[in-house]
Each structure stands twice: as structure tokens, then as C-alpha cells.
Tab-separated table of C-alpha atoms in Angstrom:
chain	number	residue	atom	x	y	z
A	288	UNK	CA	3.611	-9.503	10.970
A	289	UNK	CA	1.057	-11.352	9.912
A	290	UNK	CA	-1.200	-8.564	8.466
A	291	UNK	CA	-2.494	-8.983	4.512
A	292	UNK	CA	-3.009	-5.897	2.921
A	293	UNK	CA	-3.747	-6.619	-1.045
A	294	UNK	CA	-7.189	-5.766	-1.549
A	295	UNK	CA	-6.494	-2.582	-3.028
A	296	UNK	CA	-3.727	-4.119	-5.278
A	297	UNK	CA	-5.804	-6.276	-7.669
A	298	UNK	CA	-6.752	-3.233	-9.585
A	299	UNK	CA	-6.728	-4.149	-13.022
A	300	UNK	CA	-3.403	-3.397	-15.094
A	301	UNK	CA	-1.951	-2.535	-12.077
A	302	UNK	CA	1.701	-4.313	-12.949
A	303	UNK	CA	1.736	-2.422	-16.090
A	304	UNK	CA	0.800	0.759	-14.721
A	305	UNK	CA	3.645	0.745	-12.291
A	306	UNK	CA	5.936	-0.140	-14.844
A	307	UNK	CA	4.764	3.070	-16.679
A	308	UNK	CA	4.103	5.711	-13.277
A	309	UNK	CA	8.029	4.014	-12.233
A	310	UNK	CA	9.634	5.036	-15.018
A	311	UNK	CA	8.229	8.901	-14.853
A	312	UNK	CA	8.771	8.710	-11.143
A	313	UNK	CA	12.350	7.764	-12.146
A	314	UNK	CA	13.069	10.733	-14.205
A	315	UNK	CA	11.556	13.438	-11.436
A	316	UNK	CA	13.179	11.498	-8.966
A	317	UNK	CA	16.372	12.459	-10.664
A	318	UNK	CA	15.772	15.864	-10.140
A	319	UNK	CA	14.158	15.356	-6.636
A	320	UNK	CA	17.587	13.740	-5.600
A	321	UNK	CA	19.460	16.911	-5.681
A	322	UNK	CA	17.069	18.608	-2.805
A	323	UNK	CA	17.507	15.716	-0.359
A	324	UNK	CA	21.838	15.063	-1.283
A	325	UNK	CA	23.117	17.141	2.499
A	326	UNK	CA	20.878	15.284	4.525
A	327	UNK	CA	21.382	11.758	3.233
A	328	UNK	CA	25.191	12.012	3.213
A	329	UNK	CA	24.595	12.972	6.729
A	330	UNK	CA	22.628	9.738	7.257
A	331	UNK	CA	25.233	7.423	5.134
A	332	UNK	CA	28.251	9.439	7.172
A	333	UNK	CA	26.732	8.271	10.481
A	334	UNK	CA	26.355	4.646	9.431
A	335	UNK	CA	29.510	4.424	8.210
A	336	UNK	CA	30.715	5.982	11.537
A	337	UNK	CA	28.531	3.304	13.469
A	338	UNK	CA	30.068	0.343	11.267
A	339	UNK	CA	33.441	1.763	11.768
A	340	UNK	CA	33.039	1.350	15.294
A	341	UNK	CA	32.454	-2.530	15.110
A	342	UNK	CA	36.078	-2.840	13.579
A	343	UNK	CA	38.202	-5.129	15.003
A	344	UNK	CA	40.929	-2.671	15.255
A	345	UNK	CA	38.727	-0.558	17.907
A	346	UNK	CA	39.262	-4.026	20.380
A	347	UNK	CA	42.104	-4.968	22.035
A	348	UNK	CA	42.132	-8.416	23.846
A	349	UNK	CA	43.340	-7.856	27.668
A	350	UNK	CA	45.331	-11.027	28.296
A	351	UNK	CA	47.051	-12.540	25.422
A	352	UNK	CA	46.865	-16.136	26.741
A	353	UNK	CA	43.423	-16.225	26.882
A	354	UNK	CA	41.741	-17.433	22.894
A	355	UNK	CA	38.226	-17.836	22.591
A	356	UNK	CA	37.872	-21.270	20.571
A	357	UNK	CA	34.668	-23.177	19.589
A	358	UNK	CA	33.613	-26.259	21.287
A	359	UNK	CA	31.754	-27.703	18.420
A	360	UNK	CA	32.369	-28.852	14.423
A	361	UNK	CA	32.494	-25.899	12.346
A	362	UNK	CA	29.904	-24.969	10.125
A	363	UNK	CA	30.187	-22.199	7.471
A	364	UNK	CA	27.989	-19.896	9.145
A	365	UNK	CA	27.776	-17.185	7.127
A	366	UNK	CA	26.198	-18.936	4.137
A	367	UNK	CA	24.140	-22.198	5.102
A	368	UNK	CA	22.632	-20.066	8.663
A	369	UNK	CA	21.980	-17.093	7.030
A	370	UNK	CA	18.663	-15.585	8.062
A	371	UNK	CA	18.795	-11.910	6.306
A	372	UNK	CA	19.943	-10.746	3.229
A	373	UNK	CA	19.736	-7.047	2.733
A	374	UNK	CA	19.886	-5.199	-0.894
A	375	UNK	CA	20.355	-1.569	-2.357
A	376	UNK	CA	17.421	0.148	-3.387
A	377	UNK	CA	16.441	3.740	-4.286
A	378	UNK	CA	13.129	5.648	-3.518
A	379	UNK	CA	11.560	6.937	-6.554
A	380	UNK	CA	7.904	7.980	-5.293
A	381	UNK	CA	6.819	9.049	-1.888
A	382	UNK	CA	4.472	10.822	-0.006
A	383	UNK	CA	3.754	11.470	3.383
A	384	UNK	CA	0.302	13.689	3.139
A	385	UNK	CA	-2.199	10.772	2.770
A	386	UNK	CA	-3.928	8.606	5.224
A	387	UNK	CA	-2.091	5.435	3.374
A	388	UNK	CA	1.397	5.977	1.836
A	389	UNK	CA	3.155	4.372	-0.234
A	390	UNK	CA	6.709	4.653	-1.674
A	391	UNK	CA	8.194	3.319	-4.953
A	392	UNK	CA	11.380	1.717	-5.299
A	393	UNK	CA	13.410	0.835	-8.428
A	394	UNK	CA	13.889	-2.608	-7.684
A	395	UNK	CA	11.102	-5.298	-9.003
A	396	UNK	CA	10.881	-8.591	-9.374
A	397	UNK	CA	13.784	-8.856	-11.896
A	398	UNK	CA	15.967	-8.010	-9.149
A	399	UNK	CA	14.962	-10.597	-6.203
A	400	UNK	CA	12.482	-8.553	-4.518
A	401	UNK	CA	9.510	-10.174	-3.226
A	402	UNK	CA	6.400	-8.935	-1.038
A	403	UNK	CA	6.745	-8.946	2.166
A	404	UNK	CA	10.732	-8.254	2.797
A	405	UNK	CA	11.570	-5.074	4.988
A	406	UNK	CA	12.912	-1.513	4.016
A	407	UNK	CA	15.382	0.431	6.112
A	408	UNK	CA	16.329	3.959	5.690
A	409	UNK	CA	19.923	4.402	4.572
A	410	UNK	CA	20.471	4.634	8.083
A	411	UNK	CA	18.462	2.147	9.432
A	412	UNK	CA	15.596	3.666	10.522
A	413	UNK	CA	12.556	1.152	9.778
A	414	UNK	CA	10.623	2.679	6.371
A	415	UNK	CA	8.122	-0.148	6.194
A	416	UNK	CA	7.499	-3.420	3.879
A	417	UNK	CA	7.369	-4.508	0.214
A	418	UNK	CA	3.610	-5.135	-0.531
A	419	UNK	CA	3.664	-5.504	-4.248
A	420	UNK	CA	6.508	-5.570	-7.043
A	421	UNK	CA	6.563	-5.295	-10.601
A	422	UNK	CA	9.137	-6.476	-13.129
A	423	UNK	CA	11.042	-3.827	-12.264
A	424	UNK	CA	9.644	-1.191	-9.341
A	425	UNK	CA	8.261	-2.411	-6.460
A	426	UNK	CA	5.912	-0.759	-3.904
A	427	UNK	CA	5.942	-0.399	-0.040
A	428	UNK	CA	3.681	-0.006	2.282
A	429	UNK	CA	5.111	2.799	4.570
A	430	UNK	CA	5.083	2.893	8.577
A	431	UNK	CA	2.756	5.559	7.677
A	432	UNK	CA	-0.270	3.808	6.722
A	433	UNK	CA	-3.249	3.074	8.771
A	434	UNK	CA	-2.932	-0.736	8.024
A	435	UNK	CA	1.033	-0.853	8.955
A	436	UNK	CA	1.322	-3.066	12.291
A	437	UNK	CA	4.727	-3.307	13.271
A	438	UNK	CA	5.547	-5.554	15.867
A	439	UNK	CA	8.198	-3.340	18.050
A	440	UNK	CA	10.210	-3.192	21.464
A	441	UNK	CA	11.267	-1.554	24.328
A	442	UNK	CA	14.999	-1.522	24.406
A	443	UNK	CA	15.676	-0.900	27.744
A	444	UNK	CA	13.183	-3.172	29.318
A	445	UNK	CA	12.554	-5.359	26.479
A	446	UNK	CA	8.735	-5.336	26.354
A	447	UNK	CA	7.191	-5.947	23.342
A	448	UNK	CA	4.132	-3.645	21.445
A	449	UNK	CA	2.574	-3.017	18.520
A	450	UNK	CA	3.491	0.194	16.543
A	451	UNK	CA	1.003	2.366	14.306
A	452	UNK	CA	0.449	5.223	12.674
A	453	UNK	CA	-2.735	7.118	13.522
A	454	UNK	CA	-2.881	9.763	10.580
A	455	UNK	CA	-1.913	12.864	12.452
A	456	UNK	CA	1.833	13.554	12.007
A	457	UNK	CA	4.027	11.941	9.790
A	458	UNK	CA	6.432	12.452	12.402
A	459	UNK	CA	5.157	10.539	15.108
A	460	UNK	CA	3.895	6.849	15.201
A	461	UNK	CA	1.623	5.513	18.242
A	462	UNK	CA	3.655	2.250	20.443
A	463	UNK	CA	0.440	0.074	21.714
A	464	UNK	CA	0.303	-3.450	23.815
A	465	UNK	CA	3.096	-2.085	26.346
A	466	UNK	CA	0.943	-2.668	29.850
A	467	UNK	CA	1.099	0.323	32.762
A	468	UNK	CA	3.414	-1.786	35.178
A	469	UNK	CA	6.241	-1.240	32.777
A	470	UNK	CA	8.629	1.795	33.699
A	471	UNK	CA	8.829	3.914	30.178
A	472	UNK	CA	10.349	7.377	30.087
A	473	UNK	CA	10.505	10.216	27.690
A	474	UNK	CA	13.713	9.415	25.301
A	475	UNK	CA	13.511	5.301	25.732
A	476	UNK	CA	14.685	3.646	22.106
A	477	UNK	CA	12.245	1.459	20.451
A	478	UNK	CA	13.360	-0.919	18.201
A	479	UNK	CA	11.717	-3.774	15.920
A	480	UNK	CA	11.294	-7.293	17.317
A	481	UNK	CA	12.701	-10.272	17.415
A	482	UNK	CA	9.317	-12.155	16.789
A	483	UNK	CA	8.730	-10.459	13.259
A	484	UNK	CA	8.496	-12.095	10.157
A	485	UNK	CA	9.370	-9.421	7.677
A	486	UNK	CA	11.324	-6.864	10.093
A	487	UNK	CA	15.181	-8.295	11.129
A	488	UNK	CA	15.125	-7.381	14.824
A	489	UNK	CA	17.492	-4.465	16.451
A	490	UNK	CA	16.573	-1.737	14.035
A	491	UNK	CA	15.616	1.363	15.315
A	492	UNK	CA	11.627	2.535	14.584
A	493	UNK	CA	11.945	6.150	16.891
A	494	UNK	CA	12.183	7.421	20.442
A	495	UNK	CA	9.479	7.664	22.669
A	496	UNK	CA	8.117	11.331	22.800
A	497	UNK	CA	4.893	11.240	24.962
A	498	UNK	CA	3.558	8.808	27.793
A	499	UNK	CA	-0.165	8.508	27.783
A	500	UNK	CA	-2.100	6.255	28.885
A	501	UNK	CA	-5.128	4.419	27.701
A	502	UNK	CA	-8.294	4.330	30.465
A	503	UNK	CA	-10.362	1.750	28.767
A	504	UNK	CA	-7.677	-0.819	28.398
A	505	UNK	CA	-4.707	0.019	30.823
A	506	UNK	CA	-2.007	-0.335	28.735
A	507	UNK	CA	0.557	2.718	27.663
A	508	UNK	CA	-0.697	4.930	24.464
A	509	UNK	CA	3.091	5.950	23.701
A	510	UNK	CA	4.009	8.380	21.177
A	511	UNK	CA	6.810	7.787	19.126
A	512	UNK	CA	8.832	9.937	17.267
A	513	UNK	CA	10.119	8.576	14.360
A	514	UNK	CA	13.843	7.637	13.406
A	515	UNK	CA	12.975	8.154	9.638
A	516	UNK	CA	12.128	11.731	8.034
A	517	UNK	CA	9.769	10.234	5.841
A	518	UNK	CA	9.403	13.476	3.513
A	519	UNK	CA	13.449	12.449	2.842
A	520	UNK	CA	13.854	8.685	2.325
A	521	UNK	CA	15.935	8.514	-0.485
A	522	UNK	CA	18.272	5.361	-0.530
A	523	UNK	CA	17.288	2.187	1.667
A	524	UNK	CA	17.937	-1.134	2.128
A	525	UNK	CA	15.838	-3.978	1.305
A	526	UNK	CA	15.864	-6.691	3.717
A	527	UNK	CA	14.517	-10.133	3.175
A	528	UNK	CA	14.120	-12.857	6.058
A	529	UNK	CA	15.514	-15.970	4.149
A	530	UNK	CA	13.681	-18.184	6.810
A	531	UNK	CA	10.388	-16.642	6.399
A	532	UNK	CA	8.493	-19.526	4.446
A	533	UNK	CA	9.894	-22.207	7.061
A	534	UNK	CA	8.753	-20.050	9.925
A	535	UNK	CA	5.233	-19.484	8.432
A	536	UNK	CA	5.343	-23.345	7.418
A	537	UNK	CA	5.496	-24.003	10.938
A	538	UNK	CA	3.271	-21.789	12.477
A	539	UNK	CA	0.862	-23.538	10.180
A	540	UNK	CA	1.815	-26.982	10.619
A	541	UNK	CA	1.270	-26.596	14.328
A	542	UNK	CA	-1.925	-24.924	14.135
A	543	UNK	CA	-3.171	-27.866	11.982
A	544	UNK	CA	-1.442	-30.039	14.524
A	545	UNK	CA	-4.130	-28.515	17.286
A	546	UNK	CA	-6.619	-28.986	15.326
A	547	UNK	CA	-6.216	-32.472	14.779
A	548	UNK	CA	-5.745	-33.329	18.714
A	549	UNK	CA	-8.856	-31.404	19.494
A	550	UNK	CA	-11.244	-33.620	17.412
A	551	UNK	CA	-8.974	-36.700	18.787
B	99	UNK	CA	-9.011	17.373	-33.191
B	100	UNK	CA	-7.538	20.481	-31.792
B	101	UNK	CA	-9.726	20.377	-28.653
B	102	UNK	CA	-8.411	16.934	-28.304
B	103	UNK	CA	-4.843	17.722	-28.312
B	104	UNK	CA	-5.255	20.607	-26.125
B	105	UNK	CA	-7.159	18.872	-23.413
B	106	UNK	CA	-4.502	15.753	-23.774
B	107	UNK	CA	-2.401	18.355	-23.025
B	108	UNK	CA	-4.459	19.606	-20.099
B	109	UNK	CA	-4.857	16.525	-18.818
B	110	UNK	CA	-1.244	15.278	-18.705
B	111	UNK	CA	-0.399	18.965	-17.112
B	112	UNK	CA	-2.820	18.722	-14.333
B	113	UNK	CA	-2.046	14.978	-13.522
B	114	UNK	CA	1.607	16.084	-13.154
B	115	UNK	CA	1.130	18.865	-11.109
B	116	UNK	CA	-1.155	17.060	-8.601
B	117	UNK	CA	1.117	14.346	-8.487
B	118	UNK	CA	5.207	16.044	-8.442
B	119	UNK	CA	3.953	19.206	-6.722
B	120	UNK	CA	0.866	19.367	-4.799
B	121	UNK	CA	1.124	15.364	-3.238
B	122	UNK	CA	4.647	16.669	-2.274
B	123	UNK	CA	4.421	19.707	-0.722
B	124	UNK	CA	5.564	19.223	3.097
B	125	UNK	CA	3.288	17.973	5.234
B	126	UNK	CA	1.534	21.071	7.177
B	127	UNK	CA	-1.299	19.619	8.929
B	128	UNK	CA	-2.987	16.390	8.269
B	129	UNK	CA	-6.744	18.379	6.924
B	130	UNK	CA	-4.495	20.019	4.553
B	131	UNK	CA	-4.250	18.219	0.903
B	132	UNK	CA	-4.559	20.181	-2.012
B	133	UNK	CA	-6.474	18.961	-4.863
B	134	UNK	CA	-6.272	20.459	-8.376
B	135	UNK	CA	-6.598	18.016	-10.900
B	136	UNK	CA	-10.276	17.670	-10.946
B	137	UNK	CA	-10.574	20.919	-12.166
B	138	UNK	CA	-9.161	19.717	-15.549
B	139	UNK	CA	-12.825	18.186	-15.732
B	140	UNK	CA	-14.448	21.467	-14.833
B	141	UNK	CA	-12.825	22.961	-17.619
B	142	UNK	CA	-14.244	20.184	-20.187
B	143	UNK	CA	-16.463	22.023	-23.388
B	144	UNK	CA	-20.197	22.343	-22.771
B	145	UNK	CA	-20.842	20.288	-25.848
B	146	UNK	CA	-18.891	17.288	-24.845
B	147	UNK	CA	-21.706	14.226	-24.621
B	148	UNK	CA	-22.554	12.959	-21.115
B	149	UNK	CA	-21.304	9.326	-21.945
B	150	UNK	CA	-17.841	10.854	-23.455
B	151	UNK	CA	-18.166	13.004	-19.636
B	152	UNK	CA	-18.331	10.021	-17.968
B	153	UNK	CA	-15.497	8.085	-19.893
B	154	UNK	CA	-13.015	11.388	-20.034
B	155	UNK	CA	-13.558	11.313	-15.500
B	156	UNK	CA	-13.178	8.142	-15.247
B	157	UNK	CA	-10.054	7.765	-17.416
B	158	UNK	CA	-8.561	10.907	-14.759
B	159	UNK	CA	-9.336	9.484	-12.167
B	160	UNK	CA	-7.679	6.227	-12.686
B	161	UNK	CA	-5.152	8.136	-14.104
B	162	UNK	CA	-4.395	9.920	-10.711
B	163	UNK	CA	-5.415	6.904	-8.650
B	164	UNK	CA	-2.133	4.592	-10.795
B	165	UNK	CA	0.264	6.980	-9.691
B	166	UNK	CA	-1.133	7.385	-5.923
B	167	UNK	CA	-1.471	3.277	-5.681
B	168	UNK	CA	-4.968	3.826	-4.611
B	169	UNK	CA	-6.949	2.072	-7.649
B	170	UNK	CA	-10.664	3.834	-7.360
B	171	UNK	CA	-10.250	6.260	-5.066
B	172	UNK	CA	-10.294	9.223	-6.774
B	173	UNK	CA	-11.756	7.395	-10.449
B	174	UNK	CA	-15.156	7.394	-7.860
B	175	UNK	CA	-15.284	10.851	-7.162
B	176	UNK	CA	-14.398	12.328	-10.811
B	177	UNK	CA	-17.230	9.949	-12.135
B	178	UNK	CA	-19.668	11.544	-9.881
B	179	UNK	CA	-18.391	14.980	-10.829
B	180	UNK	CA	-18.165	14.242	-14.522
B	181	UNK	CA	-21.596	13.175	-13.987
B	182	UNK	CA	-23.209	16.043	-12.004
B	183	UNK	CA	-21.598	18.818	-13.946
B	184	UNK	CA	-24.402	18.703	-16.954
B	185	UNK	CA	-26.962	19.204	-14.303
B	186	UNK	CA	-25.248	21.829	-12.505
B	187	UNK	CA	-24.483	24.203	-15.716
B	188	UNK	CA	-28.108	23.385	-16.551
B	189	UNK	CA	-29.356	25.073	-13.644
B	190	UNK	CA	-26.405	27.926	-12.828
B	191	UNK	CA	-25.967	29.215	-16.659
B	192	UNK	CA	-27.727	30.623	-18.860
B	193	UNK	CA	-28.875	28.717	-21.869
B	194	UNK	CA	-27.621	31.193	-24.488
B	195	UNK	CA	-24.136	31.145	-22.718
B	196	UNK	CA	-23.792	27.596	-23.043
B	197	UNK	CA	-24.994	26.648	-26.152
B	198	UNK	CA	-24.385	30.050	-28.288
B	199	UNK	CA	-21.191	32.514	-27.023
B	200	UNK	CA	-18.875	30.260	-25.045
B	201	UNK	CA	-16.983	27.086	-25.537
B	202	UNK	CA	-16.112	25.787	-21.544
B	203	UNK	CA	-16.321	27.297	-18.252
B	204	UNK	CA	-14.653	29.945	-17.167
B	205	UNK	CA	-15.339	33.290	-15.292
B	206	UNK	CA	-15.361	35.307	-18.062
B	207	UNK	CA	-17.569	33.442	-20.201
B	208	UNK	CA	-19.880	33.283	-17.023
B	209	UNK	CA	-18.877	35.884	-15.028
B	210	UNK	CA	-17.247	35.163	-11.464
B	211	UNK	CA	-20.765	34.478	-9.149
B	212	UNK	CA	-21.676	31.454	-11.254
B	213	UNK	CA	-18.175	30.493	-12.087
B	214	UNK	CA	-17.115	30.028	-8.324
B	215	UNK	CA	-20.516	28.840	-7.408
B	216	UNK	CA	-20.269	25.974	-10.169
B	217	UNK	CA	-16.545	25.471	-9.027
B	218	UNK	CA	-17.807	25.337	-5.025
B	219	UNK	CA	-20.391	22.075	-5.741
B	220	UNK	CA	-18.181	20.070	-7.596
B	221	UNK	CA	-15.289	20.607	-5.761
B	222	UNK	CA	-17.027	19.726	-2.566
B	223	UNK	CA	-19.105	16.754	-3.699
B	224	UNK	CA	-15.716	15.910	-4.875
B	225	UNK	CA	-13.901	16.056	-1.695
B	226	UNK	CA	-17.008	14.546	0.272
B	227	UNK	CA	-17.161	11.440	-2.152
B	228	UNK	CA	-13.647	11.103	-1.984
B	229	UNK	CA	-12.892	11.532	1.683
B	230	UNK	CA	-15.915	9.616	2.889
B	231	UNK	CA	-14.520	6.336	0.932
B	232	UNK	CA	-10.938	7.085	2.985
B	233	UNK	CA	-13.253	7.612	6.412
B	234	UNK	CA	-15.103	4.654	5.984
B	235	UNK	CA	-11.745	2.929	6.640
B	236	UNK	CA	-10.532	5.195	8.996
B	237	UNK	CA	-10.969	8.500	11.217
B	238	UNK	CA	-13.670	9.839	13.348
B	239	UNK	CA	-16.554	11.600	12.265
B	240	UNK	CA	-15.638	14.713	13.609
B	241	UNK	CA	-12.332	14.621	11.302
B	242	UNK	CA	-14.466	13.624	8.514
B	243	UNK	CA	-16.524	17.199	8.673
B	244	UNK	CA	-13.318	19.273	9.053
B	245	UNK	CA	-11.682	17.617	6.318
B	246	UNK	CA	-14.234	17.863	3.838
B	247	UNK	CA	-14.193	21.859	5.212
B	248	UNK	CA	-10.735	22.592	5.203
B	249	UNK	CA	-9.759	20.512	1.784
B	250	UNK	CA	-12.488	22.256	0.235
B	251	UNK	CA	-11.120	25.922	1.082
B	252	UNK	CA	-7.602	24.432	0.034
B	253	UNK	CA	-8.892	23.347	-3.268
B	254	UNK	CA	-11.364	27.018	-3.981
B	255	UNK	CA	-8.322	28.938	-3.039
B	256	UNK	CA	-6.314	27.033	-5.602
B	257	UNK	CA	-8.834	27.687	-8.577
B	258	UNK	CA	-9.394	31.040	-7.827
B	259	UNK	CA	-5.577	31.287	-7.809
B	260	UNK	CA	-5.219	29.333	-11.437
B	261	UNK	CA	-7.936	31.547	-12.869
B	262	UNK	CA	-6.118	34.562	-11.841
B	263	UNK	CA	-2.996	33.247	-12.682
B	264	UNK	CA	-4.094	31.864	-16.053
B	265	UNK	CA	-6.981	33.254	-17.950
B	266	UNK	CA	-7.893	31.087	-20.913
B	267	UNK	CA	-8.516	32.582	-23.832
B	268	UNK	CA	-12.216	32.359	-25.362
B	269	UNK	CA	-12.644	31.236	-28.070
B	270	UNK	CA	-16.511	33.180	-29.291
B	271	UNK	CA	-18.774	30.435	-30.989
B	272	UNK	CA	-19.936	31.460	-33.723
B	273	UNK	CA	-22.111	29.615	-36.625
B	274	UNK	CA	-18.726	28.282	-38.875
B	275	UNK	CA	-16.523	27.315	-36.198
């Protein structure tokens, strides 16, 4: 995800205006809350239900002789290897009738977020990605925007595509880039790849809901139905990719590196 | 100063209706968004100056346009409004109504032809300014026209609603006032 989107974010005042439109959007939000509460303790019941399931206590080891051990010096893995750190955030503006959407979180800059990280529905349905923050709200470009690229694949057969949003219906999103000799049925999970920058891979974007194909160019139109009700996005998850820099640093570095072989 | 305050009023009402009510009702087809804040500008005084006009559109617009994170979008197309509507009540009203019995617009100052005539041109050089900027980036033409078409019927069907709904009372101009 290499898309930049900020040329409609250099409007003038624009940090202190989202200070002031947060902090309204805070206080309707409060009311708004009590129309969405069934269907997000649904959401936060069924990923508790799916975390539940990774227990340890769900596993029983077959032969008691046999130990798994590591063939290698230990390293604290959870701290010095960790690519993706994930934070609590709540929706306080949304809408899903425009050609570009955009939600507002209550999270800024005061609280670690940064442009670019990733926002998951509270249960982990992709929402889209932080494209500006203020001291203390930040803003998101949702899935459905006509500028969101999401780089996205096929779980079963592990193709990769591009997903978009054409501006029809917030409820479905278009998968692009998968070509015709791949075998895709109605149903087949889509999830977000493992070649993103700002998205961690494995989460779930929607199901595929139509197979068309494209004449001019070959390759599958698919129609996705999303995993998020974006009218309902209340709490989420913000995600950040701790390695992102390092990974950008290199793409650069061996671009430049190219470069300087071709002239050589 | 009591025009002031009562169009500060108006203005902070219409922003947050547009914004908490009508941005999200549930999403019925994609040519259907309702627009009602502009008509906060139709219901401006006739003697406001056309610089003041101006200022007062622009300042809703960019209003509307903070809390819809599209900076421009809509302060474009209530410029162009705030800047037509002089020309339009020139030409639709009569001169006595204007300058001698009635204080704004409204369909019983004017009576209901002009009224909904006046309200039909701005509202759709409003939604034509507005949704050709958003087609330029994206959409076919032929989404363009129905757009324009069906956001425009949306947006009549609201004011004729409001004016039903909530008749202002007129104020009569006279000499002292």
C-alpha cells in the first residue's frame, strides 16, 4: 500500500478543526452508541469465542514422550521481533453515503497513532487506514473510498488482488488483479495480504459474492461482500506495522541501488 | 443584532442536522443524498450586502466541508449560490416585495410559484457545482446526470417539507423597524 492520499488534507486549520468537529462528534457519538450496543456485543462475543478457541486447554498432545524443543539460542520473541502492535480505539464519526468516507476515531497523536497504521472492526473485519491524526482524533480513510487500494488475497488458492470500492453499495467492494485461470467460487474468503505495508496479513476483508469477468483485460471483476457493516463500526482496533519504515527504507534503497547500476 | 443571533442560530441548526441526521440516514441507493443545509443561505434577508453573501456561504460551506473532511467541496458550491441568489430574486420577485413588505424568502412573502422556482435554481446549480467537482474524480457521465436529477428531487422534496413543517413568521417591514 503504497497509495498517498493527502491532497485534500492540507486544508487550512484543518488540525484545529478536527479537534473542534471530534469533540461534538464525541458527545453524539455517545448517544449514537446506544443504537449500535446488540450488534457489537455480538461481534466482541464471537471474537472472544474465536480467541477462546486458540487456548491451550482446547489441545491435547497425543504422545507424551514426544516435546517440541528449539534448535537454536533463544531470543525474546515477543518484544525485540515484534512486527504489529494493535490499540483500542472508538469510532466517533462515520458515514457510508458519500463517494469518499471517512471515519473519526478518538485516538490522535497524543496517543501513538500515526498515518498510515490499519483499523479493524472489533471483530476483525478490515475498516481501512489512518490518513491523518490530530492531537487527539484521528481520521481514516475507509475501504469505502474511491482512492482505498487494498492489497488482498484469495484464501483458498492464495492469489493475490487488489480490492476497491466502486461507489455503488457500501456493502460490496470490487477484488481486481485475480487472472481467469484461477478457480474462484461464490463464498471463497478473502483476506488482506501478506505483502502490505499498513494491513497485518490474515484479516478478513469479505466473501466473494459475484464472479464476473472483465473482457478488455481477462482478469476476474469479483464482487465482494464485505465482512464489516460499515453503517455499524463502533469499536476497532488500531494496528500499526512496527517494521514499516525499515521495509519502505529498503524498497527505496534498492530502487536507488538500480539506478546506480544502470548508469554504471 | 437580533438577525444575527437568529441566523447563528440557523446556521448551527442546519449544520447539525445535515451532518447527525441527513449524512446518517442508511444508505438507500448511492443517487440518494439529501442536502438541506444550503437552504440556511436561501433563507438569508434580502438586504444582506453581496460581499457579506459571499463571506456568510463561504463560512457554511467550510463549515459543512470540516465536519465531512472534504475541505472545499461544498464551500465551492455555497459561494456560487450565495453569489447567484441576488440575481435570481432580481429577476423572480417583485421589487416592492423585496425591498418594501418582506424581510427573507419564503412562500408567503412570495407566494409558492416563485418561492419553489427560486428554491429549484439554487438548489440545482448547487448540486451540479457540487457533484461535478466529486465526478471529475470519479463516476461516469451517465451517473453524473442522474445524480444531479435524483439529489435535486431529494433536496426540493425536503424544502417543501421544512416549509410545511415550519412556517417562519414574517416579520412586515415597515419605515421604523
Amino acid at each position: 500500500m503504497l497509495f498517498k492520499y493527502n491532497r485534500f488534507h492540507r486544508a487550512a486549520f484543518l488540525g484545529k478543526a478536527t479537534e473542534f468537529t471530534g469533540s461534538i462528534n464525541t458527545q453524539v457519538d455517545k448517544v449514537d452508541d446506544y443504537f449500535h450496543l446488540r450488534e457489537e456485543n455480538k461481534r466482541v462475543h464471537r471474537m472472544n469465542d474465536s480467541l477462546m478457541n486458540l487456548l491451550r486447554i482446547n489441545y491435547s498432545i497425543p504422545d507424551t514422550g514426544q516435546r517440541l524443543f528449539i534448535d537454536s539460542v533463544r531470543i525474546d520473541t515477543t518484544i525485540q521481533y515484534r512486527r504489529y502492535l494493535s490499540r483500542d480505539a472508538k469510532v466517533v464519526y462515520n458515514s457510508v453515503i458519500s463517494e469518499n468516507n471517512y471515519l473519526q476515531l478518538n485516538r490522535g497523536a497524543n496517543h501513538g497513532i500515526k498515518d498510515n497504521m490499519a483499523v479493524i472492526n472489533s471483530d476483525g473485519g478490515v475498516v481501512g487506514f489512518i490518513i491523518n491524526v490530530s492531537p487527539n482524533f484521528s481520521q481514516v480513510l475507509s475501504l469505502l473510498h474511491t482512492k482505498s487500494r487494498v492489497p488482498a488475497v484469495l484464501k483458498k488458492t492464495n492469489t493475490s488482488g487488489t480490492i476497491k470500492w466502486d461507489a455503488e453499495d457500501p456493502r460490496f467492494l470490487i477484488l481486481e488483479g485475480i487472472s481467469k485461470d484461477v478457480d474462484v467460487i461464490k463464498g471463497d474468503t478473502v483476506l488482506t495480504s501478506q505483502y502490505a505495508y499498513n494491513y497485518p496479513p490474515g484479516y478478513i476483508i469479505g466473501r466473494i459474492a459475484g464472479v464476473n469477468t472483465n473482457k478488455a483485460t481477462g482478469f476476474y471483476e469479483l464482487k465482494v461482500r464485505s465482512a464489516v457493516n460499515f453503517s455499524s463500526v463502533q469499536q476497532v482496533f488500531v494496528i500499526e506495522n512496527l517494521q514499516r519504515t525499515e521495509q519502505l527504507q529498503l524498497e527505496r534503497d534498492t530502487e536507488k541501488k538500480l539506478e546506480m547500476e544502470k548508469r554504471n | 443584532m437580533n438577525d444575527l443571533l437568529k441566523n447563528i442560530f440557523r446556521l448551527v441548526i442546519f449544520l447539525l442536522i445535515q451532518v447527525y441526521v441527513l449524512n446518517k440516514i442508511p444508505h438507500l441507493h448511492r443517487f440518494i443524498v439529501p442536502y438541506l443545509y444550503y437552504l440556511f443561505l436561501l433563507w438569508l434577508p434580502f438586504t444582506m450586502p453581496r460581499l457579506t453573501l459571499l463571506f456568510v456561504g463561504f463560512i457554511t460551506g467550510l463549515s459543512l466541508d470540516y465536519f465531512t473532511l472534504t475541505p472545499g467541496l461544498h464551500t465551492a458550491a455555497c459561494v456560487l449560490i450565495a453569489y447567484v441568489r441576488p440575481y435570481i430574486i432580481n429577476i423572480l420577485i417583485a421589487k416592492e416585495v423585496t425591498e418594501f413588505k418582506y424581510h427573507e424568502p419564503s412562500p408567503r412573502g412570495m407566494g409558492w410559484g416563485p418561492y419553489m422556482v427560486y428554491a429549484l435554481i439554487l438548489t440545482f446549480l448547487h448540486h451540479t457545482y457540487l457533484i461535478l467537482l466529486q465526478w471529475l474524480q470519479f463516476g461516469t457521465f451517465l451517473n453524473f446526470i442522474i445524480k444531479i436529477g435524483a439529489t435535486t428531487a431529494i433536496s426540493m422534496l425536503l424544502i417543501l417539507t421544512v416549509e410545511l413543517l415550519f412556517s417562519r413568521i414574517l416579520k412586515y417591514r415597515t419605515n421604523t423597524a
